[in-house]
Short mmCIF file of C-alpha atoms in Angstrom, two decimals:
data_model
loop_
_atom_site.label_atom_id
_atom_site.label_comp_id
_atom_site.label_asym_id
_atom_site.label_seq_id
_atom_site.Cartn_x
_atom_site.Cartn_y
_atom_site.Cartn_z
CA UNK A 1 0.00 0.00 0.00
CA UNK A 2 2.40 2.77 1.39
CA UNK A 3 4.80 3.61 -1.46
CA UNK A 4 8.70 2.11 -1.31
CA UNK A 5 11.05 4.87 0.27
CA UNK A 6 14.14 4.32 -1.79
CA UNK A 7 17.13 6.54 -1.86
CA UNK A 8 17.99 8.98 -5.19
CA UNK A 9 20.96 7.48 -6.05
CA UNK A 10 23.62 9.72 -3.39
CA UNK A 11 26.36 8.45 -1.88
CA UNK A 12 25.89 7.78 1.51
CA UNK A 13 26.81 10.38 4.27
CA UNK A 14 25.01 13.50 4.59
CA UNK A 15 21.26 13.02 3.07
CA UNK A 16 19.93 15.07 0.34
CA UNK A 17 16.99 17.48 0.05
CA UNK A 18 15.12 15.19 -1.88
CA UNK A 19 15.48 12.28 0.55
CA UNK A 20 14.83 14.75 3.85
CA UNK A 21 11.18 15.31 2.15
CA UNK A 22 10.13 11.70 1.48
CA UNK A 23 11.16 10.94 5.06
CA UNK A 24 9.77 13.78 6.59
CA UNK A 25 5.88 12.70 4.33
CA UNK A 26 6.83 9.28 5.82
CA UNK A 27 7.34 10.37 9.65
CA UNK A 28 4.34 12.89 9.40
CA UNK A 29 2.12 9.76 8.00
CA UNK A 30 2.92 7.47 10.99
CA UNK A 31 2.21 10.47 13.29
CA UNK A 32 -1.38 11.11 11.58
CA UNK A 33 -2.37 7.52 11.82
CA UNK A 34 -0.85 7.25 15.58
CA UNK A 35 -2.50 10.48 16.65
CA UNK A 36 -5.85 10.33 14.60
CA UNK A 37 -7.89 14.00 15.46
CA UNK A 38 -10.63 12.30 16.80
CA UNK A 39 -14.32 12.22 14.34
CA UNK A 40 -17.59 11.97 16.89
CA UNK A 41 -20.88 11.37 15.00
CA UNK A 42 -23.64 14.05 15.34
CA UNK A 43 -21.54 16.94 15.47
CA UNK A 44 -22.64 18.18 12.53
CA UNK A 45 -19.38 19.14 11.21
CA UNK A 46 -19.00 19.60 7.49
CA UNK A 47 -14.87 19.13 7.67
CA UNK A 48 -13.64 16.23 5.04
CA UNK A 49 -12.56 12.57 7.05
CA UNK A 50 -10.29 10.16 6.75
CA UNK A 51 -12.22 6.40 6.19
CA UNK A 52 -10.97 2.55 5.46
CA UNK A 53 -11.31 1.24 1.78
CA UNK A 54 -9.71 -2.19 2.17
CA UNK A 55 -6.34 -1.30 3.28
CA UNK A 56 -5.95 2.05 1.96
CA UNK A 57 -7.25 5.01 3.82
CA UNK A 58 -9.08 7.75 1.76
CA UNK A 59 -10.51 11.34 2.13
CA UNK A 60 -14.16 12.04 2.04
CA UNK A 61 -16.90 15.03 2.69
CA UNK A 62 -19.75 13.60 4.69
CA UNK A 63 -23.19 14.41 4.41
CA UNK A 64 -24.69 15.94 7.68
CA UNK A 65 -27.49 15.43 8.70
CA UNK A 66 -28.02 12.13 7.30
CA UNK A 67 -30.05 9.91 9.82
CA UNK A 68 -30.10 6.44 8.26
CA UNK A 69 -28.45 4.84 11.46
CA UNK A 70 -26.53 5.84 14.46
CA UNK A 71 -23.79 3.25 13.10
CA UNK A 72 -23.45 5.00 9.72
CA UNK A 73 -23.05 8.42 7.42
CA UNK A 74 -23.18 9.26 4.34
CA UNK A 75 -20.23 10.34 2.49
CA UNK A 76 -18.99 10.98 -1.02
CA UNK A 77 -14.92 9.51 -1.36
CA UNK A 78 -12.94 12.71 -3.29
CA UNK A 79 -9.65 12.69 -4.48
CA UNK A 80 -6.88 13.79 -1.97
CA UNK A 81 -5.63 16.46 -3.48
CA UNK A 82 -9.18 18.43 -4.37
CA UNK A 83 -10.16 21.12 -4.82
CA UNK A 84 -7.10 21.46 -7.43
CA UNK A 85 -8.44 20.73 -10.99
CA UNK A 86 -5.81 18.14 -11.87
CA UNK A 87 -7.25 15.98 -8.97
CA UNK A 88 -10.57 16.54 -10.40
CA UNK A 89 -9.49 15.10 -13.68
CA UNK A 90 -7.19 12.49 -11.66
CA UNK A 91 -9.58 11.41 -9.68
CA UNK A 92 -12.10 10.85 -12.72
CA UNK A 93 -9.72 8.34 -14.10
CA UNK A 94 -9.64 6.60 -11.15
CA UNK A 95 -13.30 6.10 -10.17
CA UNK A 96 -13.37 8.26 -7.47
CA UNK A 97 -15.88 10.75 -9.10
CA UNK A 98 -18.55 7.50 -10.21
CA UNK A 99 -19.43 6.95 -6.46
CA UNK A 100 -21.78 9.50 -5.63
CA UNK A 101 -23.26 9.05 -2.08
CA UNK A 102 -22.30 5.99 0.09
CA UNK A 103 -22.89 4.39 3.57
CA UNK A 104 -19.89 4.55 5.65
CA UNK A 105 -19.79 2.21 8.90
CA UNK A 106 -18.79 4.85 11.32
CA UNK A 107 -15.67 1.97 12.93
CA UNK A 108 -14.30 2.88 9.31
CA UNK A 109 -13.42 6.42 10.22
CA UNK A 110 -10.08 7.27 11.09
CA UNK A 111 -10.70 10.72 12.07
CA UNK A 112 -10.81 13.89 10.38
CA UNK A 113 -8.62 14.04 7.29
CA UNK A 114 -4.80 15.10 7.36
CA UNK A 115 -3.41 16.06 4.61
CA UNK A 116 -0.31 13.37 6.04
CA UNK A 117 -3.13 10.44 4.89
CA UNK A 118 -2.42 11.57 1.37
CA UNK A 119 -0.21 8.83 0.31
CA UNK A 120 -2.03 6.22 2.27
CA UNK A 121 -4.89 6.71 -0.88
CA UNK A 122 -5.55 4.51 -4.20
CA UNK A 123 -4.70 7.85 -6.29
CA UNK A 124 -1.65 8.77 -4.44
CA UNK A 125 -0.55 4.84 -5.71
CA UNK A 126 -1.97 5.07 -8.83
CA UNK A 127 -4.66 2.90 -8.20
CA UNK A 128 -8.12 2.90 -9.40
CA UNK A 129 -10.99 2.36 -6.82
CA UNK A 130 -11.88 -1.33 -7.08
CA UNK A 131 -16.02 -2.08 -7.78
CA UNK A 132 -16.45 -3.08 -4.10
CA UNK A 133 -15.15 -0.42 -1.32
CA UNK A 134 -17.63 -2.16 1.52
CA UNK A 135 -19.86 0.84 0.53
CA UNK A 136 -23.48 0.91 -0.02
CA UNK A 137 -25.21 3.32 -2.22
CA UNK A 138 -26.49 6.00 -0.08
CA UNK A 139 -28.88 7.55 -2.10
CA UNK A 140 -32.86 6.89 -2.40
CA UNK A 141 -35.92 7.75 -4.96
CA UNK A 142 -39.33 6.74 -5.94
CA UNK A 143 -40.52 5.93 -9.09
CA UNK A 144 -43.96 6.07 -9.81
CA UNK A 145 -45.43 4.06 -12.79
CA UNK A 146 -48.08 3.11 -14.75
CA UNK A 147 -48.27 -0.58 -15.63
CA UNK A 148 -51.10 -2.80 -18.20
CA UNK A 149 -50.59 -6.19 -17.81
CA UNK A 150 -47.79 -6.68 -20.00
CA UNK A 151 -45.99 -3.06 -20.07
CA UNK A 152 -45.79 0.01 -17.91
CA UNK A 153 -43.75 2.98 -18.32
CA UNK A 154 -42.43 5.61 -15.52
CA UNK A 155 -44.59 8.62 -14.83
CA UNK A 156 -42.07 10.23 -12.97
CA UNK A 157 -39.12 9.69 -10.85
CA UNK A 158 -38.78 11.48 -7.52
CA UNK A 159 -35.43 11.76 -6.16
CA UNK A 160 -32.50 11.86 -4.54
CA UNK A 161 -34.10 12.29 -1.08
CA UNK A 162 -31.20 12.83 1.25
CA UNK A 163 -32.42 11.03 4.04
CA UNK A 164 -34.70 7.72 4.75
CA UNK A 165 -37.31 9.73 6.76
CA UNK A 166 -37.90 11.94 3.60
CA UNK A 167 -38.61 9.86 1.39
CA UNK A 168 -40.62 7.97 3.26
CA UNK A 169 -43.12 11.20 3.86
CA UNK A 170 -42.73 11.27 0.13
CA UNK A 171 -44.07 7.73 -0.49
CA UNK A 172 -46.61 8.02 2.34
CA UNK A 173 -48.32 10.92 0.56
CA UNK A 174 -48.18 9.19 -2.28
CA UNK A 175 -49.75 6.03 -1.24
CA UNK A 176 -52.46 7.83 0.42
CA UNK A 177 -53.24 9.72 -2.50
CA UNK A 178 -53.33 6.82 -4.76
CA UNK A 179 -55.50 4.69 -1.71
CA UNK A 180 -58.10 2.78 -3.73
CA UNK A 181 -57.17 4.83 -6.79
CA UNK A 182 -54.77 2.82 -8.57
CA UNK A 183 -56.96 1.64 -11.15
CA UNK A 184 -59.04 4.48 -11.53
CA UNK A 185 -56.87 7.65 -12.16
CA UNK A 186 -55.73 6.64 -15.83
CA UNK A 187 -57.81 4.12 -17.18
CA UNK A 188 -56.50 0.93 -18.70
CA UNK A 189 -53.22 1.29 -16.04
CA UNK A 190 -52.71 0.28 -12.07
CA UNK A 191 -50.15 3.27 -11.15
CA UNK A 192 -47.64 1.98 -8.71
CA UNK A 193 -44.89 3.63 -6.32
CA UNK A 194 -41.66 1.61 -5.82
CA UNK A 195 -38.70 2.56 -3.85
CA UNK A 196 -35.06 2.11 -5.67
CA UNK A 197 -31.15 3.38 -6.05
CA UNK A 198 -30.77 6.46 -7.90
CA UNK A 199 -28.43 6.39 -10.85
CA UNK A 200 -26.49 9.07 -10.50
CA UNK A 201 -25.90 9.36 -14.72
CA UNK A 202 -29.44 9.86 -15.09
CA UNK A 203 -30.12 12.52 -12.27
CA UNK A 204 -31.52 14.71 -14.75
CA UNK A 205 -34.23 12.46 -15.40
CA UNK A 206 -34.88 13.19 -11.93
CA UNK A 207 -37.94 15.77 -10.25
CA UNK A 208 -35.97 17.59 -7.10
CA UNK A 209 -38.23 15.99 -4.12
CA UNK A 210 -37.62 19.38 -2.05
CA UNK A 211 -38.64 21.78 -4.20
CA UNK A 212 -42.11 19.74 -5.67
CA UNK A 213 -45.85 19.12 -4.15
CA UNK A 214 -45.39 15.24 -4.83
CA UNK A 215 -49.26 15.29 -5.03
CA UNK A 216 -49.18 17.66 -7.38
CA UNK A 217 -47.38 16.11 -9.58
CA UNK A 218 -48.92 12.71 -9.54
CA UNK A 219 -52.06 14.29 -10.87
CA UNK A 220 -50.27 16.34 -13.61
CA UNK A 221 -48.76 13.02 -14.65
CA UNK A 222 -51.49 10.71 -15.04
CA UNK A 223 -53.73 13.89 -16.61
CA UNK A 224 -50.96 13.45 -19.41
CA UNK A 225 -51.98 9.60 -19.44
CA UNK A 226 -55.48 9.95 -19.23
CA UNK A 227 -54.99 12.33 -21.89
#
C-alpha cells in the first residue's frame, strides 16, 4: 500500500533534500495515523474525514445530517488532493468521481482528514478504486409508474431524497393519494410507487423531491396519461 522509500541514487553520508522530504511525508504519515484527530458522530461538522477502503485510507466530505443509522453516514470519497483541478481530472480516471453518495460504517473512520493520509490513498498509488469499497449506495428515490398487464412505463421519478425519513413522507403521501385509486386515475393502467437506487448518470431524469408538491405532480402526470 504505502509507497517504497528508496534513496535517489547519493552516496551515503550527509542526506539530500530530496530524501529529507520523502522521510519527513513518511514520519508525518505514521504520526497522523498514531494520533488520529478524533471524528464523533452528530456533530454536525462539514470538515472532510479520513475512512478505510480495504487497506488504503481515503478522504471524504460527509453528508450531515443524514439519519439512516446511528452506526453510519453518508459520504462521497474525493480525491486527496481536491479542490485542485488536476485531482478533479485524476480522480475521474480513477473512479473516485462515479461513487456519488455511500454508507460509511462509522468503525471505518479514522478521524478527520490530514493532509499526512495523502499517500495512504488509491490515487496517491496510482490505483483505481476497485467495484467493491464495503460501501453501499447512499442515495434513495421513488418511481412512480403506470403498468397494463404486459408493459408500464415511468410517470415520474422522484429523487434523490437525502435522508430515509424523507422519502418515506414522500411515499406516504403518495400512497395515500393513490388509496383505492390505482386503477381508476388513468384508465386501462394500475399506477404503482416503488422505492429504488438512484443512478447518479441519469439525475436529470430526476424531479428535485424538495422543491415539488409530490401530489401535485402525480395528478399532472397521469392527466398526461389519461390524456
Amino acid at each position: 500500500m504505502i509507497r517504497r522509500l528508496r534513496r535517489c541514487g547519493h552516496a551515503p553520508g550527509v542526506i539530500s533534500p530530496e530524501d529529507q522530504a520523502v522521510v519527513d511525508e513518511f514520519r508525518a504519515m505514521l504520526t497522523a495515523l498514531r494520533n488520529p484527530e478524533p471524528w464523533t458522530a452528530g456533530t454536525g461538522s462539514a470538515r472532510d474525514i479520513a475512512v478505510r477502503v480495504g487497506p488504503f485510507v481515503e478522504r471524504a466530505h460527509p453528508r450531515p445530517g443524514d439519519d439512516h443509522g446511528p452506526d453510519l453516514i453518508a459520504v462521497t470519497l474525493v480525491h486527496p488532493d481536491t479542490p485542485y483541478a488536476a485531482a478533479y481530472l485524476h480522480g475521474r480516471q480513477l473512479g473516485y468521481t462515479e461513487r456519488d453518495w455511500l454508507r460509511c460504517p462509522n468503525t471505518s473512520i479514522v478521524g478527520y482528514w490530514q493532509p499526512a493520509y495523502r499517500q495512504l490513498t488509491h490515487a496517491a498509488n496510482g490505483l483505481h478504486l476497485p467495484d467493491d469499497i464495503g460501501m453501499a449506495p447512499a442515495h434513495y428515490a421513488l418511481y412512480i409508474e403506470a403498468r397494463q398487464r404486459d408493459d408500464g412505463y415511468t410517470l415520474f421519478r422522484l429523487g434523490p431524497s437525502t435522508q430515509t425519513r424523507h422519502a418515506q413522507q414522500d411515499s406516504d403521501r403518495l400512497t395515500a393519494a393513490l388509496d383505492g385509486r390505482e386503477t381508476t386515475l388513468a384508465p386501462g393502467y394500475r399506477i404503482t410507487m416503488r422505492f429504488g437506487p438512484l443512478n447518479v448518470s441519469d439525475h436529470q431524469l430526476f424531479t428535485d423531491p424538495y422543491e415539488t408538491d409530490v401530489v401535485a405532480l402525480l395528478n399532472a402526470a397521469v392527466a398526461d396519461v389519461s390524456g
